[in-house]
JSON list of C-alpha atoms in Angstrom, two decimals:
[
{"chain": "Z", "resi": 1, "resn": "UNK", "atom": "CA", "xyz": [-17.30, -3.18, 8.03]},
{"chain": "Z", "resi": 2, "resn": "UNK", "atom": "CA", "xyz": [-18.08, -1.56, 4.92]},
{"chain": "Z", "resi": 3, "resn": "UNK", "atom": "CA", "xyz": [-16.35, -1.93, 1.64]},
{"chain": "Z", "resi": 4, "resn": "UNK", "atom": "CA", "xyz": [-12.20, -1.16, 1.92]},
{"chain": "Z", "resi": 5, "resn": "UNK", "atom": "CA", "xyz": [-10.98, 0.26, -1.29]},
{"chain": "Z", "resi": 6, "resn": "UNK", "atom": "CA", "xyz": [-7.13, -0.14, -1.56]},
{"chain": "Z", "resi": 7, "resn": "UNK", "atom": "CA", "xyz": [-4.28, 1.92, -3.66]},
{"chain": "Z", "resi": 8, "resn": "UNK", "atom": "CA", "xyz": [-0.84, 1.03, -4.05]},
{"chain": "Z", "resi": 9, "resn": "UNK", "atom": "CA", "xyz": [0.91, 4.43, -5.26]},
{"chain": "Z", "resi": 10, "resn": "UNK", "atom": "CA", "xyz": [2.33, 4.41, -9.00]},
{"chain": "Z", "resi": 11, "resn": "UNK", "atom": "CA", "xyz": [5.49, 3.25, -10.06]},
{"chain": "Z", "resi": 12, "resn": "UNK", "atom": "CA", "xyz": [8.45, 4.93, -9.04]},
{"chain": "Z", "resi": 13, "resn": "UNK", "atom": "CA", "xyz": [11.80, 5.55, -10.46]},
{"chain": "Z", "resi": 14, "resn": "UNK", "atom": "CA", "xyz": [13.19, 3.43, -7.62]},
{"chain": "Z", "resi": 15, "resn": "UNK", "atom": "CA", "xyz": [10.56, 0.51, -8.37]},
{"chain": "Z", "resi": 16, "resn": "UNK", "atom": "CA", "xyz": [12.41, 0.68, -11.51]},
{"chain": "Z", "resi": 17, "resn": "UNK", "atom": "CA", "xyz": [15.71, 0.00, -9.97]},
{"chain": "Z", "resi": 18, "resn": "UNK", "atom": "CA", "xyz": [14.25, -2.44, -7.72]},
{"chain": "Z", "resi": 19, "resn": "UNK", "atom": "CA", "xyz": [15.66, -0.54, -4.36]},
{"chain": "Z", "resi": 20, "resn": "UNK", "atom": "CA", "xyz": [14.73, -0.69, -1.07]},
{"chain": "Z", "resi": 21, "resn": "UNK", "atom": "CA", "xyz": [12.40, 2.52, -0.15]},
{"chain": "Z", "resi": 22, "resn": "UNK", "atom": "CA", "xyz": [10.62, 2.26, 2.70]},
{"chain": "Z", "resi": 23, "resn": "UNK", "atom": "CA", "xyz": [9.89, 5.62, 3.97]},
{"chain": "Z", "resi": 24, "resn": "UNK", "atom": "CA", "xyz": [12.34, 7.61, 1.98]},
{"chain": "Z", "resi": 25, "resn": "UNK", "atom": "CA", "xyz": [10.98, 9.00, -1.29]},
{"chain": "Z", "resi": 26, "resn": "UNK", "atom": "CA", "xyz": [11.47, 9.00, -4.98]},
{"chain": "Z", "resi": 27, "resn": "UNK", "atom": "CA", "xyz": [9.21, 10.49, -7.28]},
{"chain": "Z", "resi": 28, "resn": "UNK", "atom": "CA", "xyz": [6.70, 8.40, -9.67]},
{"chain": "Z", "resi": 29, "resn": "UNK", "atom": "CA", "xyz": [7.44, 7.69, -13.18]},
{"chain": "Z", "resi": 30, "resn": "UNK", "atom": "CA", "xyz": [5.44, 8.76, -16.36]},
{"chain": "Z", "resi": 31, "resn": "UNK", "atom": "CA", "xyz": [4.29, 5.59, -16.00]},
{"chain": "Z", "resi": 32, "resn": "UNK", "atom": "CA", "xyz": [3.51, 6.12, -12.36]},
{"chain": "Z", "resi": 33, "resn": "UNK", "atom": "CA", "xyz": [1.51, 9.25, -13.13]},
{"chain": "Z", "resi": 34, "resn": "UNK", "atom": "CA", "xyz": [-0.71, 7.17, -15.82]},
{"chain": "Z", "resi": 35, "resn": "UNK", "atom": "CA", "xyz": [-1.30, 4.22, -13.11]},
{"chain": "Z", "resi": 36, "resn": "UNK", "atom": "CA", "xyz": [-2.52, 6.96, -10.71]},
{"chain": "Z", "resi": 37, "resn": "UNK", "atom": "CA", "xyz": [-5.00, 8.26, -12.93]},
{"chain": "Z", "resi": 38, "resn": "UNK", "atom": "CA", "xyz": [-6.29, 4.92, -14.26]},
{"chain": "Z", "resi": 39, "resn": "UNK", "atom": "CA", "xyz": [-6.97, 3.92, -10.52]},
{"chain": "Z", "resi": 40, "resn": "UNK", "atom": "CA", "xyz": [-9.04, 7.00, -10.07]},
{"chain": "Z", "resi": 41, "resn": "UNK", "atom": "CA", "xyz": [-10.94, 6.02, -13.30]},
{"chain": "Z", "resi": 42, "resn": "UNK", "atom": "CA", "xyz": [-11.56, 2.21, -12.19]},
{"chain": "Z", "resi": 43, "resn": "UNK", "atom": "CA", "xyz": [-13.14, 3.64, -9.18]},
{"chain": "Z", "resi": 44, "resn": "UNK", "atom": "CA", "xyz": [-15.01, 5.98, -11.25]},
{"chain": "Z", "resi": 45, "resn": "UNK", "atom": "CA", "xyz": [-15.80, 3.17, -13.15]},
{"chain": "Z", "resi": 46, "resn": "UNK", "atom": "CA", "xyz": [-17.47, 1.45, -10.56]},
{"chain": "Z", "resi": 47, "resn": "UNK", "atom": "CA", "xyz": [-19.42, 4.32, -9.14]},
{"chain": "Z", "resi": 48, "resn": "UNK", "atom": "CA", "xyz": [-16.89, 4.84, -6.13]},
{"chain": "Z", "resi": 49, "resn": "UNK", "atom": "CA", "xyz": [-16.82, 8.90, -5.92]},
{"chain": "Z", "resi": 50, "resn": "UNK", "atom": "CA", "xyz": [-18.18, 9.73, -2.72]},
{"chain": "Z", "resi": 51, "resn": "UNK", "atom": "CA", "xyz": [-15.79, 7.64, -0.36]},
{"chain": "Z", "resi": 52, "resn": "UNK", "atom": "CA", "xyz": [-13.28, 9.33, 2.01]},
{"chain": "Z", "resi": 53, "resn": "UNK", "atom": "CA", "xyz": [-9.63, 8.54, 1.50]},
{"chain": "Z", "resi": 54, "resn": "UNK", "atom": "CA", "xyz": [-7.10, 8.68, 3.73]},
{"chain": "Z", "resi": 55, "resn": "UNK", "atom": "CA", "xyz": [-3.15, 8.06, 2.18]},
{"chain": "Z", "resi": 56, "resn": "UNK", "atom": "CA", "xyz": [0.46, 7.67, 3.36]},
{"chain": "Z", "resi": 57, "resn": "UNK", "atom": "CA", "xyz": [2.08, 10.92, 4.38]},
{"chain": "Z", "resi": 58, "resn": "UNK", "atom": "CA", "xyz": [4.83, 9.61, 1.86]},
{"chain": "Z", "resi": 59, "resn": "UNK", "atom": "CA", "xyz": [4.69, 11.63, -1.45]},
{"chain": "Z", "resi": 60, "resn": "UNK", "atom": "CA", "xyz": [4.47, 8.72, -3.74]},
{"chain": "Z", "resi": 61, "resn": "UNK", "atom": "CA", "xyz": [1.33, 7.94, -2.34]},
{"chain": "Z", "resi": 62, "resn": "UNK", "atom": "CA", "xyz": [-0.01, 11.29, -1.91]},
{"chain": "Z", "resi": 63, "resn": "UNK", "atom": "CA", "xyz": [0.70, 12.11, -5.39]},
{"chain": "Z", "resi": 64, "resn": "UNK", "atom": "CA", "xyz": [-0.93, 9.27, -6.30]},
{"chain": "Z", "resi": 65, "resn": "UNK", "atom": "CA", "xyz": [-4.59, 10.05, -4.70]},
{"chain": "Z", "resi": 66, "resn": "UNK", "atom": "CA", "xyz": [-4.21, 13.38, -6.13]},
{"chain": "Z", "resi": 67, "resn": "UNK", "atom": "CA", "xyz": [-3.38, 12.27, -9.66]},
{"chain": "Z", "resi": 68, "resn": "UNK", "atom": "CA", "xyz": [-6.45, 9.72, -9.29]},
{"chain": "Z", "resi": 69, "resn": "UNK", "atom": "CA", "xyz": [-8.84, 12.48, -8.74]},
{"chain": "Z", "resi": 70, "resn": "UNK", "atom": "CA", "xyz": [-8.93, 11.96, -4.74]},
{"chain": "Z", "resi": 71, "resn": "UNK", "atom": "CA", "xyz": [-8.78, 14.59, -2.00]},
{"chain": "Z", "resi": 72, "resn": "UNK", "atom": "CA", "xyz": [-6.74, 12.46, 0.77]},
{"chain": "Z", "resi": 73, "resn": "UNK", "atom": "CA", "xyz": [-6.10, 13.29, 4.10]},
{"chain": "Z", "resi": 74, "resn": "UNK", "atom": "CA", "xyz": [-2.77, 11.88, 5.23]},
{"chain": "Z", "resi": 75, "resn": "UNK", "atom": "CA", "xyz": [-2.39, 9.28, 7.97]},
{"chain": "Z", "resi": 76, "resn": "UNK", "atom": "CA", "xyz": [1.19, 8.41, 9.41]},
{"chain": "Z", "resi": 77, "resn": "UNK", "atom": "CA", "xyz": [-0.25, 4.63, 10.29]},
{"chain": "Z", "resi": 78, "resn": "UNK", "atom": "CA", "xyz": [-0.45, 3.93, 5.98]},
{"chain": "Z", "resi": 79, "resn": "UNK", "atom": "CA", "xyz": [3.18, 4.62, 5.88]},
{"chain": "Z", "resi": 80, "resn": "UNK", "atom": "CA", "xyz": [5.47, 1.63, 4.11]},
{"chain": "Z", "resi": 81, "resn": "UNK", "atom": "CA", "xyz": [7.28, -0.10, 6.87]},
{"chain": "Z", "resi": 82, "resn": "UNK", "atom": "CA", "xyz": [10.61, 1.39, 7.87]},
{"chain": "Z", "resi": 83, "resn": "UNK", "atom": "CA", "xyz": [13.33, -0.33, 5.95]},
{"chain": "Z", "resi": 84, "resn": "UNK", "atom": "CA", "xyz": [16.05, 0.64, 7.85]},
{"chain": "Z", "resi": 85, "resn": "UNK", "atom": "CA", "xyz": [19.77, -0.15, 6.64]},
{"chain": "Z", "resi": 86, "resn": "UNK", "atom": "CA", "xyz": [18.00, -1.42, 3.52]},
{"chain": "Z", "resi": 87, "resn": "UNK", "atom": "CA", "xyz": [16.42, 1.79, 2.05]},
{"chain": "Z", "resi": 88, "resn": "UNK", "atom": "CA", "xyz": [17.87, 3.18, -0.98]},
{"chain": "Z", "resi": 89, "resn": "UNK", "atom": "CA", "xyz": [19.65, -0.05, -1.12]},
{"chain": "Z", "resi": 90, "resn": "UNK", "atom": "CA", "xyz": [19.07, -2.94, -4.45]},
{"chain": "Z", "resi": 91, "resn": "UNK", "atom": "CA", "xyz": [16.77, -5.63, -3.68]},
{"chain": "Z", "resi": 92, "resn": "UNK", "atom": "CA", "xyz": [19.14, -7.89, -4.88]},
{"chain": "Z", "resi": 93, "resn": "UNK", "atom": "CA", "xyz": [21.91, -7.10, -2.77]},
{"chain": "Z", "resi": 94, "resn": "UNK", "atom": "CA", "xyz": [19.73, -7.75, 0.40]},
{"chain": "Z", "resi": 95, "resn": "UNK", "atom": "CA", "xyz": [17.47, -10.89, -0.76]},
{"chain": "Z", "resi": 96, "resn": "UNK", "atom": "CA", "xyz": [19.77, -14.31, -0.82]},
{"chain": "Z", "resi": 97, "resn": "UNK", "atom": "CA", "xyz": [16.03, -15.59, -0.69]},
{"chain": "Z", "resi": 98, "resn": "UNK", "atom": "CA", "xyz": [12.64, -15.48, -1.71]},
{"chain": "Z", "resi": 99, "resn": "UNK", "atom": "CA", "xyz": [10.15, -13.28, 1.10]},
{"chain": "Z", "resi": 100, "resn": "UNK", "atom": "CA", "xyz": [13.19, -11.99, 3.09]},
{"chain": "Z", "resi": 101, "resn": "UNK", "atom": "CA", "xyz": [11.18, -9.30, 4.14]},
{"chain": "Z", "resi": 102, "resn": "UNK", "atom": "CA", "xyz": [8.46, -11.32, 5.71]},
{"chain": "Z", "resi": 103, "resn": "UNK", "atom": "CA", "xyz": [11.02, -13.29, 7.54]},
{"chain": "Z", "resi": 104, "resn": "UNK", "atom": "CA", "xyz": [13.56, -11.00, 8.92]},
{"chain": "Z", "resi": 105, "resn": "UNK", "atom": "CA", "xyz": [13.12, -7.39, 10.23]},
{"chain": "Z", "resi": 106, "resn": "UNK", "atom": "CA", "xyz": [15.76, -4.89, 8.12]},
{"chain": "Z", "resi": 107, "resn": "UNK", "atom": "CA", "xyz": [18.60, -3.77, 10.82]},
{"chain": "Z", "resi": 108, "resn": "UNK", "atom": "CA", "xyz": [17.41, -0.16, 12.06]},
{"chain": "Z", "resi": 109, "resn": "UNK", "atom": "CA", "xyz": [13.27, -1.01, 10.17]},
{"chain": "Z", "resi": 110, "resn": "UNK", "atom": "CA", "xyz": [10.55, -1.17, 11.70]},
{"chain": "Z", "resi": 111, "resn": "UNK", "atom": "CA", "xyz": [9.18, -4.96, 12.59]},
{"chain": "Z", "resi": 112, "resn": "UNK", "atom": "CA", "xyz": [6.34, -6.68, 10.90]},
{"chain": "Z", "resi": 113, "resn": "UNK", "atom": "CA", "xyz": [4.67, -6.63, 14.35]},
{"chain": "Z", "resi": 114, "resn": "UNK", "atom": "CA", "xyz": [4.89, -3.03, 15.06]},
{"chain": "Z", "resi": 115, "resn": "UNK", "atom": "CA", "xyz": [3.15, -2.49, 11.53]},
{"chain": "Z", "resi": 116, "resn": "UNK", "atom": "CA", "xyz": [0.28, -4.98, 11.99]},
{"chain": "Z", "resi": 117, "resn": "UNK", "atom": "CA", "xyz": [-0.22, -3.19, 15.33]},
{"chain": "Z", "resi": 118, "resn": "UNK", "atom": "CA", "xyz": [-0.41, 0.02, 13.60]},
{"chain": "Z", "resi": 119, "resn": "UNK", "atom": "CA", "xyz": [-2.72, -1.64, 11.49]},
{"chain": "Z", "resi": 120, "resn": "UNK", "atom": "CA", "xyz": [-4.91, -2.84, 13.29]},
{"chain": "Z", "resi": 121, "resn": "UNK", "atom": "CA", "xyz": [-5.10, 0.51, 15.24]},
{"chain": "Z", "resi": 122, "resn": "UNK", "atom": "CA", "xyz": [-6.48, 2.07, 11.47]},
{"chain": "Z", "resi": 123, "resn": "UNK", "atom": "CA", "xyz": [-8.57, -0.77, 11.03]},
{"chain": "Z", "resi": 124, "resn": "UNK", "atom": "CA", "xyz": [-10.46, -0.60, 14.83]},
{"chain": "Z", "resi": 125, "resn": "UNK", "atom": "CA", "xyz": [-11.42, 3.10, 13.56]},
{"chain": "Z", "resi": 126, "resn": "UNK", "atom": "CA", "xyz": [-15.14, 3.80, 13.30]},
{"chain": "Z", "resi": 127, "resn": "UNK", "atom": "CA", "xyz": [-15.60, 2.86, 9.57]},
{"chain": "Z", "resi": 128, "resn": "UNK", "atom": "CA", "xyz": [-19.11, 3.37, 9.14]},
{"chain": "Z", "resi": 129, "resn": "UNK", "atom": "CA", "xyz": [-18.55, 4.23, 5.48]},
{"chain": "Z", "resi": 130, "resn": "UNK", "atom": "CA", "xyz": [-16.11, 2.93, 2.79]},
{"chain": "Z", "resi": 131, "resn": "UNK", "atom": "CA", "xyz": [-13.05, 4.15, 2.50]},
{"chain": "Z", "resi": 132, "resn": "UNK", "atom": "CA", "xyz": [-10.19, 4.08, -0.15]},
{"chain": "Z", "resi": 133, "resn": "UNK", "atom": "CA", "xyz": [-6.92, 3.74, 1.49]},
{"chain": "Z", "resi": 134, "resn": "UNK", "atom": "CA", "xyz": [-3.90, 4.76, -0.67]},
{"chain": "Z", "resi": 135, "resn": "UNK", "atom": "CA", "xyz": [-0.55, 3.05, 0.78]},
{"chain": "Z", "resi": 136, "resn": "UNK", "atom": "CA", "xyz": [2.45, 0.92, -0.15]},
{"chain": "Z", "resi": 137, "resn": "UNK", "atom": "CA", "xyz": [3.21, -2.82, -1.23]},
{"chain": "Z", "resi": 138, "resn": "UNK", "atom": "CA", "xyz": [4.30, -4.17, 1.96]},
{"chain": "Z", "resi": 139, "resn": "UNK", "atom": "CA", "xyz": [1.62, -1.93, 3.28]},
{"chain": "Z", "resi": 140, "resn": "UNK", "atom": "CA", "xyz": [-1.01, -3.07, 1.48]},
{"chain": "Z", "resi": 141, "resn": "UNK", "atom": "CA", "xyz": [-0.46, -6.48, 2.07]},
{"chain": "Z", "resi": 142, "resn": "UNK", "atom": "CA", "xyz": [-0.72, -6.81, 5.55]},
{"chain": "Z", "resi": 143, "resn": "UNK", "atom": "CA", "xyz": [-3.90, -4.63, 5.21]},
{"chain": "Z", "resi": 144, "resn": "UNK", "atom": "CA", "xyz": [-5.46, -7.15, 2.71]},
{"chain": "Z", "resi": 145, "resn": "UNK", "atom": "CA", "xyz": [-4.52, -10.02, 4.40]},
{"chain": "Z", "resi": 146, "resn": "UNK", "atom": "CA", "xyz": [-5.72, -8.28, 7.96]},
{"chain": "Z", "resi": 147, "resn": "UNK", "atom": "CA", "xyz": [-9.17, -7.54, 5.91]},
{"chain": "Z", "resi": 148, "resn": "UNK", "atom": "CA", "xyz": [-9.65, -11.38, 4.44]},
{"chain": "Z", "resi": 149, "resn": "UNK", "atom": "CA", "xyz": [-7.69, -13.08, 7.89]},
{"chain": "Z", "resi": 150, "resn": "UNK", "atom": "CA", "xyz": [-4.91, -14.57, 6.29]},
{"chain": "Z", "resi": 151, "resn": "UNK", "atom": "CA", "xyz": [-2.37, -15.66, 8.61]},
{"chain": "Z", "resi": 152, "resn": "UNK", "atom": "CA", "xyz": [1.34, -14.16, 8.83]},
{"chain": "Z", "resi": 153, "resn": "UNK", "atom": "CA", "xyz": [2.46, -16.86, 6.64]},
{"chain": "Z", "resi": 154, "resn": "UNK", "atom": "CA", "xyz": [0.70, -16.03, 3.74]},
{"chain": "Z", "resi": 155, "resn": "UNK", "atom": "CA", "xyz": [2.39, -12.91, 3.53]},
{"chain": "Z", "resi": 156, "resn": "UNK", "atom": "CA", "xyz": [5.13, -13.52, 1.64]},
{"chain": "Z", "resi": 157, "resn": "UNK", "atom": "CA", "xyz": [2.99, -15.00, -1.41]},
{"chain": "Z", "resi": 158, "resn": "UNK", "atom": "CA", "xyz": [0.79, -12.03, -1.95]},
{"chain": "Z", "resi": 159, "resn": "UNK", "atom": "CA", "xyz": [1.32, -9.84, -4.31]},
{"chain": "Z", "resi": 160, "resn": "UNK", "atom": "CA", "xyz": [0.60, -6.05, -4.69]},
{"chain": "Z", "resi": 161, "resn": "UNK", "atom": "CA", "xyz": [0.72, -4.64, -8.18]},
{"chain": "Z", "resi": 162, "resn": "UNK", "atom": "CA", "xyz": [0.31, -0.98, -9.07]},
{"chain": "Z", "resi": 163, "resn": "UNK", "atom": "CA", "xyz": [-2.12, 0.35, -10.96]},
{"chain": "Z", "resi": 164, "resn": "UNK", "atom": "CA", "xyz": [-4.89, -1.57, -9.65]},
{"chain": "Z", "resi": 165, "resn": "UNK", "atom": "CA", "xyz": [-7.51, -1.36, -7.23]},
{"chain": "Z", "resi": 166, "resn": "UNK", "atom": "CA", "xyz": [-8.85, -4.10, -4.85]},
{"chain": "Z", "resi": 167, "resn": "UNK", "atom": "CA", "xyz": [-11.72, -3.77, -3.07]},
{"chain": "Z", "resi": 168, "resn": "UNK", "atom": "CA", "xyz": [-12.42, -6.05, 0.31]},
{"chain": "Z", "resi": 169, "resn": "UNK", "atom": "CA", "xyz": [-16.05, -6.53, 1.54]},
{"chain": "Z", "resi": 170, "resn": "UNK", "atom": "CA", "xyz": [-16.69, -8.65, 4.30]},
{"chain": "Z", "resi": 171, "resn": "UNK", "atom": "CA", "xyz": [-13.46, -10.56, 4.69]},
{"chain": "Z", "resi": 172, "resn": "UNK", "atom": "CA", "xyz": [-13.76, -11.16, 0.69]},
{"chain": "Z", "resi": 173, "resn": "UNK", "atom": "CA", "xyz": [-11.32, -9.21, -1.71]},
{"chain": "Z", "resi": 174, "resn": "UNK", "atom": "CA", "xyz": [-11.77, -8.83, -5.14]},
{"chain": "Z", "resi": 175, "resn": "UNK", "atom": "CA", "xyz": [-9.68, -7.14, -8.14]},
{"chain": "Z", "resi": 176, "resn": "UNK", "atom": "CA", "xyz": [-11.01, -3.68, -9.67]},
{"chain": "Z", "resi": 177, "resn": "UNK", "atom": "CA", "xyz": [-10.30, -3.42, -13.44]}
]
């Protein structure tokens, strides 16, 4: 597979407030917006300007490709997983422990299987050519970890900050800066 370039949108204002979104929206801060463009400039950067990119349906993410200089064309399957009960809600009145998420499906989400299954249905596309896919932080996880084969278990120690780019070659990922 060739290289996988990977996007988490920009900060939002509810990344701020540390709430739940899932697939409901809120719209990127100033420092969003800057984060967007930088991404587009690391891939510059690093001679990545002929790729396609495909992004989340979900504004934040769309905005985010278009900010970085990308013309994106939307796929449903790089959606952030459905949150359910929790979306909109503060992370801290859900968590009572580290990596809830990765442990327990949100009442009314969508399961972690159902989005490694969508997943892996993106992933078995013919990718004859690298590709920058711009998505989500739970999102992006379980792609990266699909990409390098890290087990389920992992999950919940991965990080995915904004602002950055990773790039996975050959089961290997590296950090864009």
């Amino acid at each position: 597979m060739p290289p996988v370039y990977l996007m988490r949108h920009g900060e939002t204002v509810w990344n701020l407030d540390a709430r739940m979104q899932g697939q409901r929206d809120s719209p990127l801060t100033v420092r969003g917006r800057a984060q967007a463009a930088r991404q587009g400039a690391i891939l510059r950067d690093h001679g990545v300007t002929t790729c396609h990119a495909r992004s989340s349906p979900l504004g934040r993410a769309m905005e985010t490709a278009r900010l970085a200089g990308l013309e994106a064309i939307a796929d449903a399957r790089l959606a952030e997983i459905g949150m359910g009960e929790w979306e909109g809600r503060l992370r801290a009145d859900i968590t009572t422990a580290a990596g809830l998420m990765w442990k327990f499906d949100a009442p009314g989400g969508e399961g972690l299987e159902t989005v490694r299954a969508r997943l892996e249905d993106l992933l078995a596309d013919d990718m004859a050519e690298p590709v920058i896919l711009i998505t989500h932080g739970a999102i992006g996880i379980v792609l990266r970890a699909l990409l390098c084969g890290f087990p389920a278990e992992h999950w919940d120690r991965m990080e995915d900050p904004q602002g950055v780019v990773h790039v996975i070659e050959n089961g290997v990922e590296r950090l864009l800066a």
